CSV table of C-alpha atoms and ligand atoms in Angstrom, one decimal:
chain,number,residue,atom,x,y,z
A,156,UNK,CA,-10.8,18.5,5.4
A,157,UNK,CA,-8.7,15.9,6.9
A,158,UNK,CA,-8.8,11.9,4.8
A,159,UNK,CA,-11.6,10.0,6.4
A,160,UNK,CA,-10.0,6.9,6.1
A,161,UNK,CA,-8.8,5.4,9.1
A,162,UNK,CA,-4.7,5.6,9.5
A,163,UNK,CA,-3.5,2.4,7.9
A,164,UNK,CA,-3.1,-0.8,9.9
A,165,UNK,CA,-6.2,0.5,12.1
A,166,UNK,CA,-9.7,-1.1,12.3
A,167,UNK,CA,-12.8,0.0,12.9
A,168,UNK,CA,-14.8,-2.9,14.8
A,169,UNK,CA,-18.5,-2.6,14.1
A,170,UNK,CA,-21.0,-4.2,16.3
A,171,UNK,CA,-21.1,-8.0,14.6
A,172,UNK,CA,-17.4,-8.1,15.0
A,173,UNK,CA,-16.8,-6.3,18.2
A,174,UNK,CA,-19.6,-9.0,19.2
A,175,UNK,CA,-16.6,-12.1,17.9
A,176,UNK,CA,-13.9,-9.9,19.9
A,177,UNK,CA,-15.9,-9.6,23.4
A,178,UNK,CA,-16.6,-13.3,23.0
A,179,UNK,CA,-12.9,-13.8,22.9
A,180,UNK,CA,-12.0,-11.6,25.7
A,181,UNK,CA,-14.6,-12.9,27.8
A,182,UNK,CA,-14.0,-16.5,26.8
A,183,UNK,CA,-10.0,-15.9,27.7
A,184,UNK,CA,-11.1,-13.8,31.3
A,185,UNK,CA,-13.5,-16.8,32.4
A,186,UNK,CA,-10.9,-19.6,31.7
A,187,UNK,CA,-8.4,-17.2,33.7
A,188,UNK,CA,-10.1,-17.2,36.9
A,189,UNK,CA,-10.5,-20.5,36.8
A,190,UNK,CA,-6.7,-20.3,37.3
A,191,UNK,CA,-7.0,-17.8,40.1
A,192,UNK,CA,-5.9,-15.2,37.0
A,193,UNK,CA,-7.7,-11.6,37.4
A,194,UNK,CA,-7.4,-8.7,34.8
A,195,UNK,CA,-5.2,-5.5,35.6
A,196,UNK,CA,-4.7,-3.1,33.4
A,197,UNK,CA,-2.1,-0.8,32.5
A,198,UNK,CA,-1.5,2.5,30.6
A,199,UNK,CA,-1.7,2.3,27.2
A,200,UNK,CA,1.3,4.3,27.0
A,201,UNK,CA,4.9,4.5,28.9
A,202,UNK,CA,7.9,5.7,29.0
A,203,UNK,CA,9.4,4.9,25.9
A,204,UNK,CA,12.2,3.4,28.0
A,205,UNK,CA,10.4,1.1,29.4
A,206,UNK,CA,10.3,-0.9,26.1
A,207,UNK,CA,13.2,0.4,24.9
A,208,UNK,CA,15.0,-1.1,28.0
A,209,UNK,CA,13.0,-4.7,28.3
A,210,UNK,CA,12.2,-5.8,24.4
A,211,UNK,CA,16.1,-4.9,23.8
A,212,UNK,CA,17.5,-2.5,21.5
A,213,UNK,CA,18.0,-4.8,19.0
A,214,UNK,CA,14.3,-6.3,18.6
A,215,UNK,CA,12.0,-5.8,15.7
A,216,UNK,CA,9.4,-4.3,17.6
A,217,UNK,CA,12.2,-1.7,19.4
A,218,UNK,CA,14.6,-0.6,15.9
A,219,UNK,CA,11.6,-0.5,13.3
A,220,UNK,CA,7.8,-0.8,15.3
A,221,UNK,CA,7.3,1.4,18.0
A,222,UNK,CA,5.1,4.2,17.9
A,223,UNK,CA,7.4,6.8,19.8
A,224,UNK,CA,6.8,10.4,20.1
A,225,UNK,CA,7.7,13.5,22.0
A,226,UNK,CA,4.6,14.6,24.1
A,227,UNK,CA,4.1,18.8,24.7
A,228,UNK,CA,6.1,18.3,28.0
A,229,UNK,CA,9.1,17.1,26.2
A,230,UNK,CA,9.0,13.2,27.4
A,231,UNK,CA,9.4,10.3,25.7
A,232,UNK,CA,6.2,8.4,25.4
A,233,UNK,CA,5.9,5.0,23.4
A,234,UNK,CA,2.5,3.1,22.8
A,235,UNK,CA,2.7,-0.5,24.1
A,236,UNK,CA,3.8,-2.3,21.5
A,237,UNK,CA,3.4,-5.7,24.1
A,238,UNK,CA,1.4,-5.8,27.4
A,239,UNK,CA,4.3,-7.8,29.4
A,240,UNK,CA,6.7,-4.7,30.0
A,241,UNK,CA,3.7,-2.3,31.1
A,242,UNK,CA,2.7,-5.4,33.6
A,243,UNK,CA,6.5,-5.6,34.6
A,244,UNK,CA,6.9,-1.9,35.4
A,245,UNK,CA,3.3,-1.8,37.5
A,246,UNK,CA,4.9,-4.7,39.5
A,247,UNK,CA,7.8,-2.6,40.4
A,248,UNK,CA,6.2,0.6,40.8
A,249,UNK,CA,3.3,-0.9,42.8
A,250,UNK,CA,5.2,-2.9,45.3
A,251,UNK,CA,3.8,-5.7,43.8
A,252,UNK,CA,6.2,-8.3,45.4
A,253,UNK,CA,4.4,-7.8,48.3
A,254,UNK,CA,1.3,-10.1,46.6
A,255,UNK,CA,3.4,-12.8,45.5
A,256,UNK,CA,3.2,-14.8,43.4
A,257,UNK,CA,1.0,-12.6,41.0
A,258,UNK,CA,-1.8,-14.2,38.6
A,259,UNK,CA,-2.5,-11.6,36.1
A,260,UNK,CA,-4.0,-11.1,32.6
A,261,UNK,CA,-5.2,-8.5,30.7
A,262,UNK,CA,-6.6,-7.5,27.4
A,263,UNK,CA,-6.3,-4.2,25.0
A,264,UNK,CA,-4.8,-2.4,21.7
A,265,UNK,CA,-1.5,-2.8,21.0
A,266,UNK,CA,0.6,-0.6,18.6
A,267,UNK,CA,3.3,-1.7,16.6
A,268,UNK,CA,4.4,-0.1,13.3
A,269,UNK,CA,4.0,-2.8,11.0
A,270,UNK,CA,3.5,-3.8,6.9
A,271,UNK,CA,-0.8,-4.2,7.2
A,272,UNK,CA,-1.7,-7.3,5.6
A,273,UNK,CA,-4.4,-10.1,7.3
A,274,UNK,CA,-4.0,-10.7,11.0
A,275,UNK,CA,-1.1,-8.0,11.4
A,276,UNK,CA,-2.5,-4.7,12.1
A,277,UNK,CA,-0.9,-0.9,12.9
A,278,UNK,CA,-3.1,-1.0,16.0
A,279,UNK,CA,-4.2,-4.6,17.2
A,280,UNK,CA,-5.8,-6.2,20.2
A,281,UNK,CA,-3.8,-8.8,22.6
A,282,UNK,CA,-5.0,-11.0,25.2
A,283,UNK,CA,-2.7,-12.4,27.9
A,284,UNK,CA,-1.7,-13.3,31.4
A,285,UNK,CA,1.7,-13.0,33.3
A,286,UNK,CA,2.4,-15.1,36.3
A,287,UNK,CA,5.1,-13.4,38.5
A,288,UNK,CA,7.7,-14.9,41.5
A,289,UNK,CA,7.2,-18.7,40.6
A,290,UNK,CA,10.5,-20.1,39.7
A,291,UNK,CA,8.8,-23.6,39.7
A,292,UNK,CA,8.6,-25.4,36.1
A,293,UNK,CA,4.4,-26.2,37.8
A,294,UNK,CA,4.2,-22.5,36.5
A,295,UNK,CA,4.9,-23.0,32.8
A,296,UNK,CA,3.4,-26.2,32.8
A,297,UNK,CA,0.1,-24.1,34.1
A,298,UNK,CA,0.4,-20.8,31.9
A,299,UNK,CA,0.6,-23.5,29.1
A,300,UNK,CA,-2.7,-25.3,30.0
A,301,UNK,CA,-4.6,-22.1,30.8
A,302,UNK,CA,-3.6,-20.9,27.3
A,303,UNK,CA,-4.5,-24.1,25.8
A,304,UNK,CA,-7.7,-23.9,27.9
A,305,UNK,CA,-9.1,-20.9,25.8
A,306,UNK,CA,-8.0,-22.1,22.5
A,307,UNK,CA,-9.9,-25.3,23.5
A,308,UNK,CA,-13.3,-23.8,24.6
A,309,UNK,CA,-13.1,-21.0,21.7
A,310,UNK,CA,-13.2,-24.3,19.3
A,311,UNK,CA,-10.0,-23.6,17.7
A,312,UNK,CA,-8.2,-26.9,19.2
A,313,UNK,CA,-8.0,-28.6,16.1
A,314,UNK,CA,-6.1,-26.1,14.2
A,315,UNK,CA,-3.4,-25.6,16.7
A,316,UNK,CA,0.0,-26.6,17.1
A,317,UNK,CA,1.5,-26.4,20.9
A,318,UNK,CA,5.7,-25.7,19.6
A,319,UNK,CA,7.7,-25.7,22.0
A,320,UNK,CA,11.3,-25.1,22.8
A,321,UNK,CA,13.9,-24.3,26.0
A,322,UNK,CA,16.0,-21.5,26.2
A,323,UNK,CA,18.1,-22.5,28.8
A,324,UNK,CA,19.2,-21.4,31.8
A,325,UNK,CA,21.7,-17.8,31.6
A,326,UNK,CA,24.7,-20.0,31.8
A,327,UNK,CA,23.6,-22.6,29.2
A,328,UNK,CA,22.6,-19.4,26.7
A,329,UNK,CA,26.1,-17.4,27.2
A,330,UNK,CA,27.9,-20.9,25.9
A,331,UNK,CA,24.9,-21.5,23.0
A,332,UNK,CA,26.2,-18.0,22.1
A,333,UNK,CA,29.7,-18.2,21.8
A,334,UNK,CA,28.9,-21.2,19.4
A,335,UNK,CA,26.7,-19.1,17.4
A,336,UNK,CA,28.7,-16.3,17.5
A,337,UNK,CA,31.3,-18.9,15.8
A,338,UNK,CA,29.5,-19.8,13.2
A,339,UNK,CA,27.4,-17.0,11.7
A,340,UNK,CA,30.8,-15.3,12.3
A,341,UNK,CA,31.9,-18.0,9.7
A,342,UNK,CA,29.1,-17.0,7.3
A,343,UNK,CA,29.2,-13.1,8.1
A,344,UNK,CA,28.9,-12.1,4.3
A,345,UNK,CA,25.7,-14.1,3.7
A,346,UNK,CA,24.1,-12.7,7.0
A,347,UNK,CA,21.5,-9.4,6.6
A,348,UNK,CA,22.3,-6.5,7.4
A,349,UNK,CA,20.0,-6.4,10.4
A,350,UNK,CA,21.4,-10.0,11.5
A,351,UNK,CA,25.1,-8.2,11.1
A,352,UNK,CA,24.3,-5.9,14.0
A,353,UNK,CA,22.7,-8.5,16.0
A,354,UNK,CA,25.3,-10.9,16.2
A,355,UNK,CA,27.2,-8.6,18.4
A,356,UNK,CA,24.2,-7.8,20.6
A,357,UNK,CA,21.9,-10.3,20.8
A,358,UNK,CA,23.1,-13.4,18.1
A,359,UNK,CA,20.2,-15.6,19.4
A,360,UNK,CA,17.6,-13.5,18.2
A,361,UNK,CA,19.2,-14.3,14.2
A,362,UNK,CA,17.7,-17.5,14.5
A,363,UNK,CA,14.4,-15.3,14.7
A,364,UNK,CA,15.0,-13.7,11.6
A,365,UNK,CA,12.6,-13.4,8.5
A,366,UNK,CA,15.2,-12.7,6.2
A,367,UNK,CA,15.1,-15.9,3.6
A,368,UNK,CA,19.0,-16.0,3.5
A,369,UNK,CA,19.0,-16.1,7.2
A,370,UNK,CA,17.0,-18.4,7.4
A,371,UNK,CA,19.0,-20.8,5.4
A,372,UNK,CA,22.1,-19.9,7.5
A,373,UNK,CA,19.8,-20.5,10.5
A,374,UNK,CA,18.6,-24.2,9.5
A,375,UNK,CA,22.2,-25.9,9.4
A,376,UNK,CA,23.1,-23.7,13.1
A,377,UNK,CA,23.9,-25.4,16.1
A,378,UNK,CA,21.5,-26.6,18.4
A,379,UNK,CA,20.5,-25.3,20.9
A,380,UNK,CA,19.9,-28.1,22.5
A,381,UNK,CA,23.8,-29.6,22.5
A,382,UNK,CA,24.2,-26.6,24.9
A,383,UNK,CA,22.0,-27.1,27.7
A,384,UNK,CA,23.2,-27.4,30.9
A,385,UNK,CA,22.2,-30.3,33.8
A,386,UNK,CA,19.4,-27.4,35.5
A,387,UNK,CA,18.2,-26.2,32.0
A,388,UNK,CA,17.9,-30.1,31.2
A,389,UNK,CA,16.2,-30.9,34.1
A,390,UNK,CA,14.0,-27.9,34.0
A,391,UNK,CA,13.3,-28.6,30.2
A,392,UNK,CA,12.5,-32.7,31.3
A,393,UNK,CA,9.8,-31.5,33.8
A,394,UNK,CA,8.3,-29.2,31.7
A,395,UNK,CA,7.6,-32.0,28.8
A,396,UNK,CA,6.6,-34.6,31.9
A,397,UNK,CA,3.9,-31.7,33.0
A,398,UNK,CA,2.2,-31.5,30.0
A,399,UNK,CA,2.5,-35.1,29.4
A,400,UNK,CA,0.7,-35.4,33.0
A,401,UNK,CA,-2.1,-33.3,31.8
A,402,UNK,CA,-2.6,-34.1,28.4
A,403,UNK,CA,-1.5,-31.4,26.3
A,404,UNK,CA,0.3,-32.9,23.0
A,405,UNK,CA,3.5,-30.5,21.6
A,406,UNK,CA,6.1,-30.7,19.1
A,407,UNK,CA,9.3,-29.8,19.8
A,408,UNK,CA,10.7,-27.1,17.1
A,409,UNK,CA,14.7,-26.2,18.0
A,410,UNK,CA,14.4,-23.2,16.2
A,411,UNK,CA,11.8,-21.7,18.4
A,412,UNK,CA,13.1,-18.4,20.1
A,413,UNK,CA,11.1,-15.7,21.4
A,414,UNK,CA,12.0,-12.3,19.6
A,415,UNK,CA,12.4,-10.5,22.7
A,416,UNK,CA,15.3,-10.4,24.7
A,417,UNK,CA,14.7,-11.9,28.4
A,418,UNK,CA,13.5,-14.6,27.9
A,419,UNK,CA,15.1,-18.0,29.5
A,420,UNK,CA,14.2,-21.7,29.9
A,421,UNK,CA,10.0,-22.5,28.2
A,422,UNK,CA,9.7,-21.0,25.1
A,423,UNK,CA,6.2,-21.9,23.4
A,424,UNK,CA,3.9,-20.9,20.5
A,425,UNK,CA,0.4,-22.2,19.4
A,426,UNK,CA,0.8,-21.9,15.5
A,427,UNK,CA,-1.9,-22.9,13.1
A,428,UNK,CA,-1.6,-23.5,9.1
A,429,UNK,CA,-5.2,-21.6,8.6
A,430,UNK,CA,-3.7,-18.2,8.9
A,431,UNK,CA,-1.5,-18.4,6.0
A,432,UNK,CA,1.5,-16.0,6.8
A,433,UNK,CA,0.8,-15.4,10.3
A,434,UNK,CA,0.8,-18.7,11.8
A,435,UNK,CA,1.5,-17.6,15.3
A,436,UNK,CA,-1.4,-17.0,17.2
A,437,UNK,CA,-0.3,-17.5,21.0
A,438,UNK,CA,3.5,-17.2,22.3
A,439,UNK,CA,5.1,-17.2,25.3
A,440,UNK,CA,7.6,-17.8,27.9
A,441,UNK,CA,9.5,-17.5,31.1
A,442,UNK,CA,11.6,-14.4,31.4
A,443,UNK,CA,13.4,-14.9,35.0
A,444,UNK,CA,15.5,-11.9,33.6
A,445,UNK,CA,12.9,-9.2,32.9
A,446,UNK,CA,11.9,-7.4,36.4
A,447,UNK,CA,15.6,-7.0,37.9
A,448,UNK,CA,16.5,-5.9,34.1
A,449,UNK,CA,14.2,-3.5,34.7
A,450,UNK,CA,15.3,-2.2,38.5
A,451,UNK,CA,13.2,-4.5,40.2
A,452,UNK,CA,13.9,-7.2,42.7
A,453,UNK,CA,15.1,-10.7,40.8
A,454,UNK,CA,11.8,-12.0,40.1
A,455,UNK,CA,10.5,-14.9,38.0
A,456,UNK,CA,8.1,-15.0,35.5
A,457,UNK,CA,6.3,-16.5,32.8
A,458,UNK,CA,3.5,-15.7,30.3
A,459,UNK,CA,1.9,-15.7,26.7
A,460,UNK,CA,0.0,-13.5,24.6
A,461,UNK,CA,-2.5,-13.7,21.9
A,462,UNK,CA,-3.5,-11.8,19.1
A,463,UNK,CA,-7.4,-11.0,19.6
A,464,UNK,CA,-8.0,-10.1,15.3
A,465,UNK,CA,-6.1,-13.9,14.8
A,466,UNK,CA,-8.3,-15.6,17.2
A,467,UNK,CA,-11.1,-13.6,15.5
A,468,UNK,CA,-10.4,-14.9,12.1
A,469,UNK,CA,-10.6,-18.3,13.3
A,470,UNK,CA,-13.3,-18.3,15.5
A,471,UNK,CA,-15.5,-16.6,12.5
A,472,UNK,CA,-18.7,-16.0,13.8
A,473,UNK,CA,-19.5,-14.2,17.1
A,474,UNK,CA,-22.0,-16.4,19.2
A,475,UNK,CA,-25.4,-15.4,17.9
A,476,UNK,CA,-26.2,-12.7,20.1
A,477,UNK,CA,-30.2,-13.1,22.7
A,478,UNK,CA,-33.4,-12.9,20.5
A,479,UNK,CA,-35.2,-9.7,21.5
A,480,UNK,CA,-39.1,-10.3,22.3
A,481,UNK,CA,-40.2,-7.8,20.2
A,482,UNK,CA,-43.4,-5.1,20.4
A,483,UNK,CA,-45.9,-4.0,18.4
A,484,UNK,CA,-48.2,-1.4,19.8
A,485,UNK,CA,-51.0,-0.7,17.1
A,486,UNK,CA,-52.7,2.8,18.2
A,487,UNK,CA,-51.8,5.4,21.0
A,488,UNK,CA,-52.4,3.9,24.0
A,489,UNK,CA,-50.9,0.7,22.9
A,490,UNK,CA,-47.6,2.1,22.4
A,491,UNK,CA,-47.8,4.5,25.9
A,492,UNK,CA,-48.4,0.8,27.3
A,493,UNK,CA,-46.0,-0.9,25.4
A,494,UNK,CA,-42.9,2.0,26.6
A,495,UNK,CA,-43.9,0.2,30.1
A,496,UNK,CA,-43.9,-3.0,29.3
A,497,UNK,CA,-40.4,-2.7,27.8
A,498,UNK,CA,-39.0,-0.9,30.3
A,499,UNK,CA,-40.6,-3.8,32.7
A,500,UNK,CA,-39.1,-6.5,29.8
A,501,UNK,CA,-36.0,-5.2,29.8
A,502,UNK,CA,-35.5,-5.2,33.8
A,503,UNK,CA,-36.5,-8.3,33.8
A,504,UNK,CA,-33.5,-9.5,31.9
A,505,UNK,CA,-35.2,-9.9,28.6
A,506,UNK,CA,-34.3,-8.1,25.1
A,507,UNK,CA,-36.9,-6.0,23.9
A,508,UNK,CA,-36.9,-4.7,20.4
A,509,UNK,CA,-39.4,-1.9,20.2
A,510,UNK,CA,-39.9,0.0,17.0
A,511,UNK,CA,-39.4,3.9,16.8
A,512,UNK,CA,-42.8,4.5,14.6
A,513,UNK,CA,-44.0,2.5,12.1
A,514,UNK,CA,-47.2,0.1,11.0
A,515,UNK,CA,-47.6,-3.5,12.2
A,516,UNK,CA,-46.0,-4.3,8.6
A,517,UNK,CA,-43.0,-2.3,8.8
A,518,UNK,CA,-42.4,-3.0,12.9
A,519,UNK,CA,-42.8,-6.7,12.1
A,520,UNK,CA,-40.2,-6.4,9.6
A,521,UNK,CA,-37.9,-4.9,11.8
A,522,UNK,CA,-38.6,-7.7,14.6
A,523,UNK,CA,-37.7,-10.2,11.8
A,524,UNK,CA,-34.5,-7.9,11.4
A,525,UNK,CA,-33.4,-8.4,14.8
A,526,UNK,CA,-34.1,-12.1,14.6
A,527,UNK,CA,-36.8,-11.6,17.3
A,528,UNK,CA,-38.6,-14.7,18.6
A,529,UNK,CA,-41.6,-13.2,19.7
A,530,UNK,CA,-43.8,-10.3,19.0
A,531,UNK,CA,-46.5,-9.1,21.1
A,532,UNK,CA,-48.8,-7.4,19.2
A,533,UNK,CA,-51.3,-4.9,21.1
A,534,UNK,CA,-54.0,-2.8,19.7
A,535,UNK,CA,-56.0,-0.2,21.7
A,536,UNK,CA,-59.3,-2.4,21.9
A,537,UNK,CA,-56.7,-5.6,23.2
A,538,UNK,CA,-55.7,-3.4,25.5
A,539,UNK,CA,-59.0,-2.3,26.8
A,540,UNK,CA,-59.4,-5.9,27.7
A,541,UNK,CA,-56.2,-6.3,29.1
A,542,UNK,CA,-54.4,-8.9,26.8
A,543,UNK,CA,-52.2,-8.8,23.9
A,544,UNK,CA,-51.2,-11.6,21.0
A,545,UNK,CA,-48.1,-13.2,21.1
A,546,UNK,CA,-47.0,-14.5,18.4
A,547,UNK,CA,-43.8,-17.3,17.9
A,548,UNK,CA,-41.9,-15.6,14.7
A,549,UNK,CA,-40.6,-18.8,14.2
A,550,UNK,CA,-43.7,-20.7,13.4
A,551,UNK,CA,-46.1,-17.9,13.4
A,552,UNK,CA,-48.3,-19.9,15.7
A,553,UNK,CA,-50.2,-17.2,17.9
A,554,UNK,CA,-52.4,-16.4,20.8
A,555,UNK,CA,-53.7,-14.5,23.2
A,556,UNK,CA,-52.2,-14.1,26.5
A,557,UNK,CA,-53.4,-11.8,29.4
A,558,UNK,CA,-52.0,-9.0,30.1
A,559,UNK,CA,-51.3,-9.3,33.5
A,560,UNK,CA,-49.3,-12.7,32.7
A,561,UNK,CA,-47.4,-11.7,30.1
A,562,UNK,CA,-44.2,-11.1,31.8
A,563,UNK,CA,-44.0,-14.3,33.0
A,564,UNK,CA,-45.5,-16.0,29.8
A,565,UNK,CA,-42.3,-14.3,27.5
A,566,UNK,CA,-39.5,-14.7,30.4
A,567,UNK,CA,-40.7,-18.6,30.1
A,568,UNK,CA,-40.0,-19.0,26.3
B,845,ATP,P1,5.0,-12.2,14.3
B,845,ATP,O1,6.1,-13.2,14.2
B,845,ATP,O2,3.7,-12.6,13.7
B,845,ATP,O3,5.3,-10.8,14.0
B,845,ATP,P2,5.6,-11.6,17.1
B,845,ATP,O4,6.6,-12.5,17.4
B,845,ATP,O5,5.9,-10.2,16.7
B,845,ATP,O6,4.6,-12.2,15.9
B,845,ATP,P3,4.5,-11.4,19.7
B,845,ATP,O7,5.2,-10.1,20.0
B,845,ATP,O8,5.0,-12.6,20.4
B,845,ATP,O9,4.4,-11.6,18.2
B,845,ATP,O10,3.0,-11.2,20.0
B,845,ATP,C1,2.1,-12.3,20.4
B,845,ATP,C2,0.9,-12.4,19.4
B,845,ATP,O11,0.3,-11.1,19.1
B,845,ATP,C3,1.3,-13.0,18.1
B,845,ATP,O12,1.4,-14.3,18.1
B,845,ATP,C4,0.1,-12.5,17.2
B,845,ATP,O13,-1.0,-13.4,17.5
B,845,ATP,C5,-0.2,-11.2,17.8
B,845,ATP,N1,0.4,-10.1,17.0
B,845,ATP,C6,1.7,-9.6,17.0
B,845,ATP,N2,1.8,-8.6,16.2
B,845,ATP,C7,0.6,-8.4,15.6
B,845,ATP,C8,0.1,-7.5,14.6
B,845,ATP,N3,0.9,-6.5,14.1
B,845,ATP,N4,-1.2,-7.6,14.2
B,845,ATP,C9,-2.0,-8.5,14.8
B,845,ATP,N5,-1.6,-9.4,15.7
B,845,ATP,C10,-0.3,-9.4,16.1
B,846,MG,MG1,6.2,-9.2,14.9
């Protein structure tokens, strides 16, 4: 028989925890549309191309992560390792243009081949939003404070960072990378061996790099900074007044770069120190280059994403979930009355716990299990005179209540 262990890196979520992840993903859909942001969603599998193409061949998540396979018709299929290229190709293939700009976000797995170890995963959850055909620096400054928005009213504000970093504007990155070109050329022996075959393709994305000797070329590089350009300036200047205007406190950090490729201009992450190793928890950007990399018309765009299981670990605890009214039927026709009265409970908006079988000691047992707040407690002769005892499980205070009010007695408290 095949292991019964899930596949490494994969997580079951049983019902407290999947309780903490809807509370996220609701949390994060209700702060969107507050921002005029609405879900889509997209396959959870492409064209391997179409990550291939947009993360750049060069990326982490492209050379060592992906999840690539041949499928029984020969193509090339990829699980999304990222929800922005998936969004990227709908907009093309939809004709999105049409609706612009476009305020999306979406939530689901994500599948990157990765070492497991706390908050990184083989299969993990992201939530995020795109916003597509604003060129305007109002847009980052917006996708910043919407992000922020949901880190505030999950209650993680405190133990965030807002980082943040420009990019530059095409121009100002092809001169930032002839300068680094220069001068990790100057170091080449004490580069990695990944870092070796990026500085050819994408030198920019060195200054990403894990590697610890990298990262000691990496601190003494030049800045990026020295490079900008008058419009990467500007853009950079309005983008710090925005979130001065609203309120939202950063730290610049030069050595922020996204680790995929099309990215320009806002670069941003929300880091916390109560993660340990993985202190990113939402990143983002502007990548003006991504849709016309992809075939597309030129189209702006900028977005983040967060990762659901490092929200998760710092919101701890779900919400407590509604205290069921729970029922004890003691005889035959108490518990035929009682399947009623649930059913009439339950349409009535109100969480019923109603034992399978049982005595009044094992059902009230149960209620106490499922942190119940009431019981109603009906034996045949109660019900022959049409009430029942309600008692609070809180105080056990109790007392009898007609039958014919007792909808409205519960639905009150
Ligand atoms: P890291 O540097 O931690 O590997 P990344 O740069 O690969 O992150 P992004 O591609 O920007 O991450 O993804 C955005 C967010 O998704 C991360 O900040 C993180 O919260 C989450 N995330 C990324 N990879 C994983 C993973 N393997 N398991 C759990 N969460 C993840
Ligand atoms: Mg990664």
């Amino acid at each position: 028989m095949a292991s019964l262990q899930p596949v490494r890196g994969t997580h079951d979520l049983l019902p407290e925890q999947n309780r903490l992840h809807d509370h996220i993903a609701e949390t994060a859909r209700a702060i969107g549309e507050l921002y005029g942001y609405h879900r889509m969603t997209t396959p959870i599998f492409e064209f391997t191309d179409v990550f291939a193409r947009t993360l750049g061949d060069t990326s982490d998540v492209v050379t060592k992560e992906m999840y690539s396979f041949e499928d029984r018709g020969g193509e090339h299929i990829t699980l999304r390792p990222e929800g922005t290229a998936g969004i990227a190709r709908a907009y093309i293939s939809n004709g999105m243009q049409q609706m612009s700009p476009v305020k999306v976000s979406y939530i689901g797995p994500m599948f990157r081949y990765e070492r497991p170890q706390k908050g990184r995963q083989r299969q993990f959850h992201q939530i995020g939003a795109e916003l597509l055909g604003v060129e305007q620096v109002a847009g980052d400054v917006e996708m910043i404070a919407y992000g922020a928005h949901i880190l505030k009213q999950l209650g993680l504000w405190d133990d965030v960072t807002l980082e943040l970093n420009t990019l530059g504007d095409p121009e100002s990155r092809a001169a930032y990378r002839t300068v680094l070109v220069d001068y990790f050329k100057g170091h080449f022996d004490k580069l990695s061996e990944d870092s070796r075959t990026r500085l050819d393709k994408n030198p920019l994305r060195i200054l990403d790099s894990k590697d610890e000797g990298d990262r000691e070329l990496v601190a003494n590089a030049p800045l990026f900074a020295d490079y900008l350009n008058e419009n990467s300036q500007q853009f950079f200047k309005g983008l710090t007044e925005g979130l001065g205007d609203i309120g939202i406190a950063y730290q610049l950090n030069p050595r922020l770069v996204r680790g995929l490729d099309y990215y320009c201009h806002t670069c941003f992450e929300f880091t916390t120190n109560t993660l340990g190793a993985q202190g990113t928890v939402m990143a983002g950007g502007r990548y003006d280059g991504l849709i016309s990399t992809m075939g597309g018309p030129q189209t702006a765009g900028v977005g983040w994403a967060a990762g659901v299981e490092r929200l998760a670990l710092m919101v701890g605890e779900a919400p407590p979930a509604a205290r069921p009214v729970a029922l004890i039927p003691m005889g035959d026709d108490a518990e035929r009355h009682c399947r009623k009265l649930a059913q009439d409970l339950r349409e009535a908006g109100i969480a019923v716990e109603l034992g399978y079988a049982g005595n009044m000691k094992k059902r009230l047992k149960r209620a106490d299990k499922a942190n119940a707040r009431l019981a109603v407690i009906l034996g045949d002769d109660e019900l022959a005179k049409g009430v029942a005892q309600l008692r609070d499980l809180d105080n056990s205070d109790q007392r009898e209540v007609a039958l014919n009010v007792l909808i409205e007695t519960v639905s009150k408290g």
